[in-house]
Short mmCIF file of C-alpha atoms and ligand atoms in Angstrom, two decimals:
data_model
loop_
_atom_site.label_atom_id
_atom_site.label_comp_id
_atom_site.label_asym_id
_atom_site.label_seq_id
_atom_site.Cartn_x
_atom_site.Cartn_y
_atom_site.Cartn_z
CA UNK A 6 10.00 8.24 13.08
CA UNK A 7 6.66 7.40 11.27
CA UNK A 8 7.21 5.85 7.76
CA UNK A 9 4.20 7.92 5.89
CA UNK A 10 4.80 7.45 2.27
CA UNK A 11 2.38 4.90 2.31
CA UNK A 12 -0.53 7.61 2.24
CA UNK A 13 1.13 10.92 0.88
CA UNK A 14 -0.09 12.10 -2.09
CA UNK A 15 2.38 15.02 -2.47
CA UNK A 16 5.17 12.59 -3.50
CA UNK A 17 6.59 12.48 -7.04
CA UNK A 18 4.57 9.75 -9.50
CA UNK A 19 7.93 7.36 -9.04
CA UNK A 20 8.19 7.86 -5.38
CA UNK A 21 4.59 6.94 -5.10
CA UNK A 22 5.02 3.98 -7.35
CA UNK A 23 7.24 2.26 -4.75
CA UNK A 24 5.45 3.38 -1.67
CA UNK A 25 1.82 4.33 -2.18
CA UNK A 26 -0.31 2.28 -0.28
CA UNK A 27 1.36 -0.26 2.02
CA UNK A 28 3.26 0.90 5.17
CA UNK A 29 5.58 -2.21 6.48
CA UNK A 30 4.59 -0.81 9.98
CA UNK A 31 1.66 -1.93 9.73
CA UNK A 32 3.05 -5.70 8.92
CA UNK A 33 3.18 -8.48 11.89
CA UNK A 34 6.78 -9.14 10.50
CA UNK A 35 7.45 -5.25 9.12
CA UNK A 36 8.13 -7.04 5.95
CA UNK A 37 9.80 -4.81 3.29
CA UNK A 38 8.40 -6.38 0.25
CA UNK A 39 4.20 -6.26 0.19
CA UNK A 40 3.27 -9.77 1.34
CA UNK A 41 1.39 -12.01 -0.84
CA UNK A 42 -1.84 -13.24 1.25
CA UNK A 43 -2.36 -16.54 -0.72
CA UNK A 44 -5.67 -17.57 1.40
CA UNK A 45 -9.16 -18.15 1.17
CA UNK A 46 -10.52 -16.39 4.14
CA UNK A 47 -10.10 -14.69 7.42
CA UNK A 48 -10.28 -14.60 11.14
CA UNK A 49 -14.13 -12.63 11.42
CA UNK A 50 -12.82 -12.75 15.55
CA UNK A 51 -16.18 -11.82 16.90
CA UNK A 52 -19.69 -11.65 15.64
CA UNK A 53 -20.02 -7.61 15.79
CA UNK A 54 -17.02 -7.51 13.51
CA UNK A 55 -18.45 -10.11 11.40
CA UNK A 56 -21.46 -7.99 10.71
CA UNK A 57 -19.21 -4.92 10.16
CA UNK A 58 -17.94 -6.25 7.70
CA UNK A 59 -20.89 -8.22 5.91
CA UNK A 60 -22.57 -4.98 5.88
CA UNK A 61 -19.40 -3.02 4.60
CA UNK A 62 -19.61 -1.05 7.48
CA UNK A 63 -15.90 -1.73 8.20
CA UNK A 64 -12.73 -2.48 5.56
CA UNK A 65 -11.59 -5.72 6.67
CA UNK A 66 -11.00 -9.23 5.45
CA UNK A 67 -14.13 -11.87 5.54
CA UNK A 68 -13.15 -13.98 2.06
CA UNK A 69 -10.75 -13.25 -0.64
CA UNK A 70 -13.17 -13.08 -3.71
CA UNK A 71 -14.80 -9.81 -2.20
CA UNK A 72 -11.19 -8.36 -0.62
CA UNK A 73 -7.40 -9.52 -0.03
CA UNK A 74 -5.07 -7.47 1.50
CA UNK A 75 -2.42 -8.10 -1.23
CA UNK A 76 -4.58 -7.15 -3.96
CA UNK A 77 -5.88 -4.07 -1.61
CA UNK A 78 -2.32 -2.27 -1.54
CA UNK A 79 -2.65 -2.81 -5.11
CA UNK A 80 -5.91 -1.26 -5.47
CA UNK A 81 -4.52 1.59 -3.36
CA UNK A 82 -1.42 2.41 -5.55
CA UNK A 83 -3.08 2.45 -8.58
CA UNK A 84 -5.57 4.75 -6.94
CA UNK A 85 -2.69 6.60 -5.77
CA UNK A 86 -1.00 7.28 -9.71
CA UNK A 87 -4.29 8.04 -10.67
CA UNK A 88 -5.62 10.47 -8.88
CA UNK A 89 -8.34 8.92 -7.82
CA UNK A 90 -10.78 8.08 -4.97
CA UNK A 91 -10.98 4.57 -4.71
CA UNK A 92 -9.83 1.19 -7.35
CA UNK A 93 -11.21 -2.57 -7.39
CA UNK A 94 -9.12 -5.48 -9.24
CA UNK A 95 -10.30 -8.13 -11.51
CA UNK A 96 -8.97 -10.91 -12.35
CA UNK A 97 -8.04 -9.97 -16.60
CA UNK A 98 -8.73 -6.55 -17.88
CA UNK A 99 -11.60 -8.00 -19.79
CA UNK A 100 -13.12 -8.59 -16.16
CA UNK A 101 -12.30 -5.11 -15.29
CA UNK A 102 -14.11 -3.55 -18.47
CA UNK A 103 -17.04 -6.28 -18.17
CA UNK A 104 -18.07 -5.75 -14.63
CA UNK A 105 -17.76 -1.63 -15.21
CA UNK A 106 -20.43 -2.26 -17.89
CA UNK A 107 -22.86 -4.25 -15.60
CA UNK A 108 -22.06 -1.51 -13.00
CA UNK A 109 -23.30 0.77 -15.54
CA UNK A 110 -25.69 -0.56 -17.51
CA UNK A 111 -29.32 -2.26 -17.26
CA UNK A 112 -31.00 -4.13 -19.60
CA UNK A 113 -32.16 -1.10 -22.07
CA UNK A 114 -29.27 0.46 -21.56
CA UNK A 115 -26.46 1.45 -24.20
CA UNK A 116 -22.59 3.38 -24.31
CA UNK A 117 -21.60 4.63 -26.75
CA UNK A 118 -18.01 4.10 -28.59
CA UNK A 119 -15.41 4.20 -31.42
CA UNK A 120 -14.85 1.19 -33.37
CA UNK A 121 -10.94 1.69 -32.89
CA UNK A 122 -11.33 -0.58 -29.90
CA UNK A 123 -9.93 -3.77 -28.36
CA UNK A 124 -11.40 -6.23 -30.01
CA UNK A 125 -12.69 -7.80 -26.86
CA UNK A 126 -14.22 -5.19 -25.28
CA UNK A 127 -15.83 -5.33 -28.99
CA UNK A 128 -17.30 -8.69 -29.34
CA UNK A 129 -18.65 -8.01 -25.81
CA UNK A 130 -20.50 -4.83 -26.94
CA UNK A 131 -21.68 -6.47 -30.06
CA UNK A 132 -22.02 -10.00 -29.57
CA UNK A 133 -22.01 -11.16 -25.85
CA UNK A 134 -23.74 -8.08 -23.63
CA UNK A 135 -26.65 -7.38 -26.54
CA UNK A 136 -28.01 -10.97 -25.43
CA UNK A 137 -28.76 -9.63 -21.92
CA UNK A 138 -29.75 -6.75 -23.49
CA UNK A 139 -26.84 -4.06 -23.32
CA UNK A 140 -25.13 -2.81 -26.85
CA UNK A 141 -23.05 -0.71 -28.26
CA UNK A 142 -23.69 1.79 -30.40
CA UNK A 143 -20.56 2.65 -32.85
CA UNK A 144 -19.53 6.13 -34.03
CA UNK A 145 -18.83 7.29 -36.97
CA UNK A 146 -16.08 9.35 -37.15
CA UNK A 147 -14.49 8.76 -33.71
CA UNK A 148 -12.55 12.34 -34.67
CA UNK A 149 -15.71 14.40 -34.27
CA UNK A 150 -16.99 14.92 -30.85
CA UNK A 151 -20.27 16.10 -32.06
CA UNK A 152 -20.14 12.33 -33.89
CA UNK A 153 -20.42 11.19 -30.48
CA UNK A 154 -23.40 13.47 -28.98
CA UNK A 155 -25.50 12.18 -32.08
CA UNK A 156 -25.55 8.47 -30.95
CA UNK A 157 -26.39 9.19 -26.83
CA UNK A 158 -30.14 8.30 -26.50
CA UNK A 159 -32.21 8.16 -23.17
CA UNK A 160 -30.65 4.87 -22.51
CA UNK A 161 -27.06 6.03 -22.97
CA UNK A 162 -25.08 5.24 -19.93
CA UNK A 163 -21.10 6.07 -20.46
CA UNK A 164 -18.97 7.45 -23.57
CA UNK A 165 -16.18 4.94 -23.64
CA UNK A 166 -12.97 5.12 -25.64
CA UNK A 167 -9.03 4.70 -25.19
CA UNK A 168 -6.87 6.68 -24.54
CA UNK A 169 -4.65 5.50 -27.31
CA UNK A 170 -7.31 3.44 -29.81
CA UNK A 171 -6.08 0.12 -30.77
CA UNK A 172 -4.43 -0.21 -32.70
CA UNK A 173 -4.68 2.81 -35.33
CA UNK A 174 -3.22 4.51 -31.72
CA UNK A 175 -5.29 7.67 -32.94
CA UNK A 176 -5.62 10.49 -29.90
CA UNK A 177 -9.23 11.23 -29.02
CA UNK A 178 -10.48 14.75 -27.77
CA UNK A 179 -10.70 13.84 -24.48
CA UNK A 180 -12.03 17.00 -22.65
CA UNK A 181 -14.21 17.53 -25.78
CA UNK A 182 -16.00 13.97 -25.20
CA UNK A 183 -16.31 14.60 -21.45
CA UNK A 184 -18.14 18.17 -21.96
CA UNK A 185 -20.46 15.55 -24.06
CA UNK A 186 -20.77 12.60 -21.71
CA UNK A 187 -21.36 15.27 -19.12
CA UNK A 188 -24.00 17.57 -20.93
CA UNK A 189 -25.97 13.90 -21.32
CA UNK A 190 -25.78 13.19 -17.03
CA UNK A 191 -23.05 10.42 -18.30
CA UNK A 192 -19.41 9.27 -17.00
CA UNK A 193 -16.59 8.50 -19.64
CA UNK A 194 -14.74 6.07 -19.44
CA UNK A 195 -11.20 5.67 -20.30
CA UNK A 196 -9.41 2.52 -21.15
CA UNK A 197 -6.09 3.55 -20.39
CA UNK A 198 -4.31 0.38 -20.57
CA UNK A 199 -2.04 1.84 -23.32
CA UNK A 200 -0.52 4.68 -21.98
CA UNK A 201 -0.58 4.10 -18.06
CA UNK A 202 -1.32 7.01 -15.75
CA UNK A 203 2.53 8.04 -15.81
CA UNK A 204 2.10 8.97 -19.72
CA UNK A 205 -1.76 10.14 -19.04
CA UNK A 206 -3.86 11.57 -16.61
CA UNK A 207 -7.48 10.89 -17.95
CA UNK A 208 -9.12 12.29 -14.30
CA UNK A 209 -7.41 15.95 -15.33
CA UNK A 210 -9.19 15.57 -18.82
CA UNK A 211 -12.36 14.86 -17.77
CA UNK A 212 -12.67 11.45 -17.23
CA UNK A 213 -14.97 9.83 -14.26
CA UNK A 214 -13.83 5.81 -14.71
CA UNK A 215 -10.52 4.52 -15.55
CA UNK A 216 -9.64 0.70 -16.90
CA UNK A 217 -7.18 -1.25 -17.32
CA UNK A 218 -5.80 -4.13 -18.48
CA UNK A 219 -2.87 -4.52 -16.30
CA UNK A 220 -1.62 -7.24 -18.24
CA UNK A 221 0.35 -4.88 -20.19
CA UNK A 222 2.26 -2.03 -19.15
CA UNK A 223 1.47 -1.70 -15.52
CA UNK A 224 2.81 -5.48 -15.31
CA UNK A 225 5.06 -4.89 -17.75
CA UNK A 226 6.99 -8.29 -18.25
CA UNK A 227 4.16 -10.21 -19.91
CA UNK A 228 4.15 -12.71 -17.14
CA UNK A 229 0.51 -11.76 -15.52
CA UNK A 230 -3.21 -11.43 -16.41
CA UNK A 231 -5.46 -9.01 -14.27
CA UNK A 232 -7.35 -5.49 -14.32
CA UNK A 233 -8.17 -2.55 -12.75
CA UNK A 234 -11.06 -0.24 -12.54
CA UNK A 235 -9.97 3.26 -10.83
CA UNK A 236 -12.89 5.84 -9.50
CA UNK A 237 -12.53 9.64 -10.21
CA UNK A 238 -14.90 10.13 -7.11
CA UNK A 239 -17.51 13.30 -7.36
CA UNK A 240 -19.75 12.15 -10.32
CA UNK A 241 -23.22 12.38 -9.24
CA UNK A 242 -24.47 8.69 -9.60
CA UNK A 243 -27.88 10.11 -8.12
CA UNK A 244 -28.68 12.28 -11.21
CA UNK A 245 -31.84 10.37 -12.11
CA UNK A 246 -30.33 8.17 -14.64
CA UNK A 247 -29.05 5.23 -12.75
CA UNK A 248 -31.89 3.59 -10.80
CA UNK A 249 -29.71 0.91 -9.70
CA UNK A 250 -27.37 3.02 -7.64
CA UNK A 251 -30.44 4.96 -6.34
CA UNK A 252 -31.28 1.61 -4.55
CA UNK A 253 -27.82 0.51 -3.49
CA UNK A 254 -27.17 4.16 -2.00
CA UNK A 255 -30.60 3.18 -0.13
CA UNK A 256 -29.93 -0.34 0.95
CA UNK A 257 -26.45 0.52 2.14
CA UNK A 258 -25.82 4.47 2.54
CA UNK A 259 -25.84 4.09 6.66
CA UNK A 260 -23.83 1.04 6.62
CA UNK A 261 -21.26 2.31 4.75
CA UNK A 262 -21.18 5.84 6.08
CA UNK A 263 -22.86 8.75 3.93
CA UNK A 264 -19.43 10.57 3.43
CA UNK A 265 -17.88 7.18 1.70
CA UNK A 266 -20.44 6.45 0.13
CA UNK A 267 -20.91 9.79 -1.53
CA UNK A 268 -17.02 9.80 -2.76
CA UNK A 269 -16.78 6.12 -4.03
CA UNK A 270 -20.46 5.24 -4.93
CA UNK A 271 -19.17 3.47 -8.21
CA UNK A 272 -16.53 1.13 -6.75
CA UNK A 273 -18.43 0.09 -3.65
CA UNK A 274 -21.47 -1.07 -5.77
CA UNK A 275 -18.30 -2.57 -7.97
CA UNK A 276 -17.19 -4.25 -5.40
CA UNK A 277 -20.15 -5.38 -3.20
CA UNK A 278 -22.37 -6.27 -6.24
CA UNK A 279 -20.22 -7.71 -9.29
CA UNK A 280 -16.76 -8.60 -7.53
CA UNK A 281 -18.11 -10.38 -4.55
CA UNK A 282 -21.31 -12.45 -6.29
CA UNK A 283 -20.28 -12.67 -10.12
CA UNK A 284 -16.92 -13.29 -8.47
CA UNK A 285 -13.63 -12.19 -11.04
CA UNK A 286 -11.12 -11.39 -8.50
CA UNK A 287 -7.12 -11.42 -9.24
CA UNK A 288 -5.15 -14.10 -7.57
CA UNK A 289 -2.84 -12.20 -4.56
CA UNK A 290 0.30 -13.63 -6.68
CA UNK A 291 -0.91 -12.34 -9.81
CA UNK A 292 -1.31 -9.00 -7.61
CA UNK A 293 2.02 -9.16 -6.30
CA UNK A 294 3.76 -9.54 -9.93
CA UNK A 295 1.59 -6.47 -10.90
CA UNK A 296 3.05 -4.21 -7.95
CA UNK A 297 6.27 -5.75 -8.55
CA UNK A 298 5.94 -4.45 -12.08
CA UNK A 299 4.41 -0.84 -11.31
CA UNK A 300 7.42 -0.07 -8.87
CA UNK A 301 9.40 0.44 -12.27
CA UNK A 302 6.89 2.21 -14.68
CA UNK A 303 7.73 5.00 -14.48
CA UNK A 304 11.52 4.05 -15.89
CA UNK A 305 10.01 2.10 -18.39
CA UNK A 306 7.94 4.01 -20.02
CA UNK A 307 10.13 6.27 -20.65
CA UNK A 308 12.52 3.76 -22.31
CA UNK A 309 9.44 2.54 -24.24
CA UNK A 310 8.69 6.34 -25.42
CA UNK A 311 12.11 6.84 -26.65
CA UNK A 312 12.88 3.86 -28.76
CA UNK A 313 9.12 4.11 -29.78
CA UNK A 314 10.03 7.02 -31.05
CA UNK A 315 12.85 6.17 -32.95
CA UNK A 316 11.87 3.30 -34.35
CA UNK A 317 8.71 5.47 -35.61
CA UNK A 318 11.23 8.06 -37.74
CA UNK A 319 13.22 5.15 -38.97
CA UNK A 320 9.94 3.25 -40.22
CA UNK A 321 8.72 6.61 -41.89
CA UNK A 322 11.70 7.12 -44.00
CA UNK A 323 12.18 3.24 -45.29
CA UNK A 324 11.14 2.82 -48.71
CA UNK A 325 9.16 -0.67 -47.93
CA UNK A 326 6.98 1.30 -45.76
CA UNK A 327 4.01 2.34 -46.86
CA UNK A 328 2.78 4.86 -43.83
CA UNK A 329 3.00 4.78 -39.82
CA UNK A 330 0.42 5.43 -36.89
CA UNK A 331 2.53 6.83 -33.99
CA UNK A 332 1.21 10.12 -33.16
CA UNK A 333 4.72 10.80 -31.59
CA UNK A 334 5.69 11.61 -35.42
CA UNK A 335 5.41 15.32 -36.84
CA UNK A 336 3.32 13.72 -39.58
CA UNK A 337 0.30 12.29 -37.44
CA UNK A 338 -2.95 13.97 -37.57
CA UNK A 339 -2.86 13.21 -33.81
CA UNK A 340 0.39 15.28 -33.47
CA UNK A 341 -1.43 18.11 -31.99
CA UNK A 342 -4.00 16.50 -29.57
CA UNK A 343 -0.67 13.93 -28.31
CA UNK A 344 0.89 17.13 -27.48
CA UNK A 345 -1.36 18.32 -25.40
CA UNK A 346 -2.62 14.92 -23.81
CA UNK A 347 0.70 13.18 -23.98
CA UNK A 348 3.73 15.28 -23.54
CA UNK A 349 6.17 12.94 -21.92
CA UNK A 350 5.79 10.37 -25.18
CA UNK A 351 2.89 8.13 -26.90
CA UNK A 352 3.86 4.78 -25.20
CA UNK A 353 5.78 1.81 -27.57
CA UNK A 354 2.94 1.28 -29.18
CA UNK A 355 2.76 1.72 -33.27
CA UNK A 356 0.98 0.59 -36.39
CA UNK A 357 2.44 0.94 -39.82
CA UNK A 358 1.24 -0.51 -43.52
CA UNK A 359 4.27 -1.84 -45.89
CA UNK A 360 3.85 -0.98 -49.58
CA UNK A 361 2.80 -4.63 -50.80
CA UNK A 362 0.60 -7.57 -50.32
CA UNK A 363 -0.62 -9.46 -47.36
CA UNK A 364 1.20 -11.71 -47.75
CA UNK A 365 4.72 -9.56 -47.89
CA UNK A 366 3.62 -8.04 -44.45
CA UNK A 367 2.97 -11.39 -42.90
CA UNK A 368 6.65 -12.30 -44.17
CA UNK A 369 7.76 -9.89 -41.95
CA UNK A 370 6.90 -11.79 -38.87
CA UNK A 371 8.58 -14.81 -40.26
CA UNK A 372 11.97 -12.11 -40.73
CA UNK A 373 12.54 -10.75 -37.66
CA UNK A 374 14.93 -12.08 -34.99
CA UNK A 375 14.55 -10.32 -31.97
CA UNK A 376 11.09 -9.28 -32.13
CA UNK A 377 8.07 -11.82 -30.51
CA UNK A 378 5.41 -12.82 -33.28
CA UNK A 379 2.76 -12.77 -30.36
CA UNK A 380 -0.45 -10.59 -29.63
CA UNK A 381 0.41 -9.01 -26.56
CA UNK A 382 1.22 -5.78 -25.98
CA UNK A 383 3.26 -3.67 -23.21
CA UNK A 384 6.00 -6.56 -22.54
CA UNK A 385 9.59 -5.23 -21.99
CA UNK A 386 10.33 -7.11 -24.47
CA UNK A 387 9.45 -6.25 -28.20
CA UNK A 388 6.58 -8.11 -30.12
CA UNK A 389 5.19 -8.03 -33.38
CA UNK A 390 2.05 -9.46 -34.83
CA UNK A 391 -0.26 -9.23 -37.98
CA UNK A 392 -3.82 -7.57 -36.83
CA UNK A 393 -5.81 -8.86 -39.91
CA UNK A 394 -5.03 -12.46 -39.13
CA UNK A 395 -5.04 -13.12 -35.17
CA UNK A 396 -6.19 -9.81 -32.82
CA UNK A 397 -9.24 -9.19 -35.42
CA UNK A 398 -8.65 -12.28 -36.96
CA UNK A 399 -12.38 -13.17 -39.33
CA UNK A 400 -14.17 -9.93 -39.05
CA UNK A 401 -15.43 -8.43 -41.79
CA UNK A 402 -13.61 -6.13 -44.26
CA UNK A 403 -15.47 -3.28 -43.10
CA UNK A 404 -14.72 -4.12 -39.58
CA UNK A 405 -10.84 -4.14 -40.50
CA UNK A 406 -10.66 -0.62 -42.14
CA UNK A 407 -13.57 0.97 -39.74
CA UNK A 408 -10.59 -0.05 -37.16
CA UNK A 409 -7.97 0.90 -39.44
CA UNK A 410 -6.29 -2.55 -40.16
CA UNK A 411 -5.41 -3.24 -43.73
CA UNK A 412 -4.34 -6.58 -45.43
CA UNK A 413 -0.79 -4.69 -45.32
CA UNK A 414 -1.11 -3.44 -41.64
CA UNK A 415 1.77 -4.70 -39.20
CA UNK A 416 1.09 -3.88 -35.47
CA UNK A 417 4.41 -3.52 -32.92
CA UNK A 418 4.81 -3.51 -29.24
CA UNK A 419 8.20 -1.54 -28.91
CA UNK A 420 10.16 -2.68 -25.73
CA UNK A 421 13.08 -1.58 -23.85
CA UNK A 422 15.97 -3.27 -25.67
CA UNK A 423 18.88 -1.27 -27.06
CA UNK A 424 16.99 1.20 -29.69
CA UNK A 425 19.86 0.32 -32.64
CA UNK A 426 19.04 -3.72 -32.02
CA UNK A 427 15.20 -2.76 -32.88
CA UNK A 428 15.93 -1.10 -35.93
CA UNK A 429 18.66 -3.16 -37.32
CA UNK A 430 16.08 -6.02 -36.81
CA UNK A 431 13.30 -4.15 -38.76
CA UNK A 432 15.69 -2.78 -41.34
CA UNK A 433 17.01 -6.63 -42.59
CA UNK A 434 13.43 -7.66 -42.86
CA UNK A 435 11.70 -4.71 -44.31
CA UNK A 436 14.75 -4.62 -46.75
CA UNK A 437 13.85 -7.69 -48.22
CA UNK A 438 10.53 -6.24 -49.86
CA UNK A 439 12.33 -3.42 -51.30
C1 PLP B 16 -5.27 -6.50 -23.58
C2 PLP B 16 -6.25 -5.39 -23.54
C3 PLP B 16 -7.49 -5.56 -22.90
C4 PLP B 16 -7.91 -6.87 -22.28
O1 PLP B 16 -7.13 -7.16 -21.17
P1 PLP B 16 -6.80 -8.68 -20.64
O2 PLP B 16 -5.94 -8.41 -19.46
O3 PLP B 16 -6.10 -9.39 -21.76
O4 PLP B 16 -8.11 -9.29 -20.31
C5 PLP B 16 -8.34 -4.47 -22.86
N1 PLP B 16 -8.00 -3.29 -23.41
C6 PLP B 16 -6.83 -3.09 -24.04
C7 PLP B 16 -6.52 -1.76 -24.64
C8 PLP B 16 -5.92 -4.13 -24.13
O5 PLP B 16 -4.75 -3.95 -24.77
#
């Protein structure tokens, strides 16, 4: 009676959220619950396994910046969900999106990107990678693909966008941007930190890299900071374009066998080049309170989905309210592509504009009882915060409204509390400014 749900991929998404990638079987003390390794290093037990595994000839244990076997059955599951080949964790989701850059990029090099973007991953496209000499380069009108094909150069290197922009949460054309990234010899890259691979499937739409920040959803309880980086497998990394991979696939192809190498070229230079020596990795507890948190996603994002929702059509109809981004609403110009990309729901997350001042918006934080005044996202528990003055807190005007935040602009995290609770909460503040 083999336990095999470890490693089957024809199991529902929830099943595989429990099971995927850890078989207690394979546990000295068959322990139910994944272990947390909490140390340093590792038996290397003789010197031909040693070299194994210094050469990545072998999977196995040496020191836990480069591999730990808690954070590997978390690597595996979210590999698992995705679809895809082969994942590497980092230590914050800004890690994650960082390294996946320098795994991309040379000095030279650019990606190309909408400004409806975490503003991290924007200061480090416009202020902290141009020193080193990576940028961004900014479209347009994020809407239009062809917007997109205009800015890739020579030195283009990935398309990157999110799946649900923050925090306008408009929808991009997915498969429309990949036929572009891939007419240029280029991966896209999905952040898909909003949505989670139960609400979206970026690999089936064309994407080649996933990230994440983990912190959010896929933890879900706002208790952990870490990220993941998931490989689609089969884009050709040899294509002329990426010099640096054309060495690593020479220094390392026979160590780490041709076949491997070939599917999961991306995350082993990942992993042997930027997690081991630049050195970001997630702490195994941090791990451990991620998996705990993915074994319920599933459930929870469908709880977020539906009082999103809700919340959304009671917004729309209050007369303090001004407009609301939710593409889950009949209304959105992203109704259509959320369809189509997103038909089990568009995640709790929501922007909406009152009619009035700055300053009557901000009130609203002050109003509310149940809701957290705080800037993250994805916690089972509903926050609210006030883009213009802390997530994008100093940039420039154009800056605000190029990422759709307005003096008036209120941002919401919906969470899984009774639905009626939310909106009774919103409804005594917002009433206030009518
Ligand atoms: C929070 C967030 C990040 C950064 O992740 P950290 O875990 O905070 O480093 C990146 N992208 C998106 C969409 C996010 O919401």
């Amino acid at each position: 009676m083999a336990f095999t749900a470890d490693r089957d991929q024809t199991l529902g998404f929830t099943t595989r959220q429990l099971h995927a990638g850890y078989n207690p079987d394979g546990d000295t003390y068959g322990s139910k619950a994944v272990p947390i390794y909490q140390s340093a290093c590792y038996s290397l037990k003789d010197i031909d396994n040693c070299i194994d595994v210094f050469k990545f000839a072998k999977e196995g244990q040496s020191y836990s910046r480069f591999e730990n076997p808690t954070n590997d059955v978390l690597e595996r599951r979210i590999a698992s969900l995705e679809g895809g080949v082969r994942a590497v964790s980092f230590g914050s989701g800004m890690a994650a999106i960082t390294n996946t850059i320098l795994n991309l990029c040379r000095a030279g090099d650019n990606i190309v990107l909408v400004k409806t973007i975490y503003g991290g991953t924007t200061s480090l496209l416009t202020g902290i990678l141009p020193q080193y000499g990576i940028t961004g380069k900014f479209v347009s009108n994020p809407d239009d693909p062809e917007a997109f094909r205009a800015q890739i150069d020579e030195h283009t290197k990935a398309i990157y966008v999110e799946c649900l922009g923050n925090p306008l949460i408009n929808v991009p054309d997915f498969e429309a941007l990949s036929a572009v990234a891939h007419d240029a010899g280029i991966p896209l890259v999905i952040d898909n930190t909003f949505a989670t691979p139960y609400l979206f499937r970026p690999f089936e739409h064309g994407a080649d890299i996933v990230v994440y920040s983990a912190t959010k959803y896929l933890c879900g309880h706002g208790t952990t900071i870490g990220g993941l980086v998931v490989e689609k497998g089969g884009f050709l990394w040899l294509n002329g374009k990426f010099p640096q991979f054309e060495a690593f696939n020479q220094k390392y192809r026979d160590w780490v066998g041709a076949e491997k190498m070939d599917r999961e070229m991306f995350s082993q230079r990942l992993r042997q080049v930027y997690l081991c020596d630049v050195g970001a990795n997630l702490s195994p507890v941090s791990a451990w309170l991620i998996l705990q948190g993915i074994e319920t996603l599933s459930l929870r994002m469908r709880e977020h989905c539906k009082n999103a929702q809700a919340v959304a059509e009671f917004l729309e109809q209050h007369p303090a309210v001004r407009s609301v981004s939710y593409p889950g609403l009949k209304s959105s110009r992203y109704h259509a592509l959320a369809q189509k990309y997103f038909p089990l729901g568009c995640s709790g997350m929501m922007m909406f504009r009152v009619n009035g001042s700055q300053a009557d918006a901000a009130s609203l934080l002050e109003k509310v009882h149940l809701f957290g005044f705080m800037v993250n996202v994805g916690d089972a528990k509903s926050l609210i915060t006030h883009p213009a003055t802390s997530t994008h807190f100093g940039q420039p005007k154009e800056v605000l409204e190029g990422a759709g935040i307005y003096p008036d602009s209120i941002r919401l995290s919906i969470g899984i509390e009774d639905k009626e609770d939310l909106i009774a909460d919103l409804k005594q503040a917002l009433d206030t400014l009518v």
